[in-house]
C-alpha positions as MATLAB code, in Angstrom:
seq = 'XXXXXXXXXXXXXXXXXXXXXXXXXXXXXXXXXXXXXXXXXXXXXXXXXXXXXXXXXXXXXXXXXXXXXXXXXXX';
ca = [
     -13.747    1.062   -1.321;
     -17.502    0.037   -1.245;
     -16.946   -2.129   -3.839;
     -13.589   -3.596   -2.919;
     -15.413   -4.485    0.080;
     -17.843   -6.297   -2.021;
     -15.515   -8.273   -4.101;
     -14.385   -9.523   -1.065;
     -16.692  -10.774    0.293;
     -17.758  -12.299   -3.141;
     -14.749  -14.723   -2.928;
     -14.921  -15.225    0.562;
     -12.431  -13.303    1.811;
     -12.166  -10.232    4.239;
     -10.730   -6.551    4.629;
      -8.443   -7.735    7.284;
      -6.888  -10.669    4.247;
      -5.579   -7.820    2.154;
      -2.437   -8.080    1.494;
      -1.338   -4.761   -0.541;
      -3.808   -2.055   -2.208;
      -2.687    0.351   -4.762;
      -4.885    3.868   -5.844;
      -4.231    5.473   -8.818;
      -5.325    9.001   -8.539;
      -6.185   11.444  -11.189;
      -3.630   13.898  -10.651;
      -0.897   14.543   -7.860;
      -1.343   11.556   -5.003;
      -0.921   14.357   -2.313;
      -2.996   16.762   -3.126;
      -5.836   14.421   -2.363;
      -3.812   12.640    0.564;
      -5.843   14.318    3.045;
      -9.434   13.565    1.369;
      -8.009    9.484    1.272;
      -6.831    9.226    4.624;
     -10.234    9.182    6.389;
     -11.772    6.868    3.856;
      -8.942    4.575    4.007;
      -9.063    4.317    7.642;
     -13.019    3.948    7.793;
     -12.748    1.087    5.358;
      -9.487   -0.571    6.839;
      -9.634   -0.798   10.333;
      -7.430   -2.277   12.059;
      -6.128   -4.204    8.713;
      -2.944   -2.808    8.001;
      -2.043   -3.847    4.029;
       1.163   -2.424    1.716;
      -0.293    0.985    0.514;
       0.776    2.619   -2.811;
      -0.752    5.444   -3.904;
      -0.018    6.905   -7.708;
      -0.783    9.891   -9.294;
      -1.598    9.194  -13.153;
      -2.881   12.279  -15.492;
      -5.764    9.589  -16.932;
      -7.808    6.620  -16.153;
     -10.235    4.225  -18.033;
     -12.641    7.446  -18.872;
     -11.773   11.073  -18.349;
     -14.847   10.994  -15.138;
     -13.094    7.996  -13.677;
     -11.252   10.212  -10.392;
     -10.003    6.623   -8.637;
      -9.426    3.176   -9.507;
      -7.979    0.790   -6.831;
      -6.395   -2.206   -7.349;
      -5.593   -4.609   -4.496;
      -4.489   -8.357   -3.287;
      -6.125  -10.125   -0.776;
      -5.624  -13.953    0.741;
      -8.745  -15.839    1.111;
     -10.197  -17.051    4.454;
];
């Protein structure tokens, strides 16, 4: 989320412009639902995009846990 936060503001555009974010998760999306919450809320705010999580059983590199993926509107 760190570095979503960075791309952001890289094209001039804010947390509160996202429009929809989407986590792929290593494993079940559930079982980690209560480790995501408090991140998601301490990088969202008040901003209130589309959420998806999904549970996938492999990512770019077998130590990548999370990859997000997300749409924002600029300024």
């Amino acid at each position: 989320m760190t570095n979503l936060t960075i791309v952001l503001d890289a094209s001039g555009s804010l947390i509160e412009n996202l429009l929809s974010v989407r986590m792929y998760i290593q494993g079940e999306f559930g079982e980690f639902l209560e480790d995501i919450a408090p991140i998601l809320t301490q990088y969202l705010g008040e901003s209130r995009p589309a959420l998806t999580g999904i549970g996938v059983a492999s990512l770019a590199s077998p130590e990548t846990l999370v990859e997000v993926e997300a749409t924002a509107a600029l300024k």
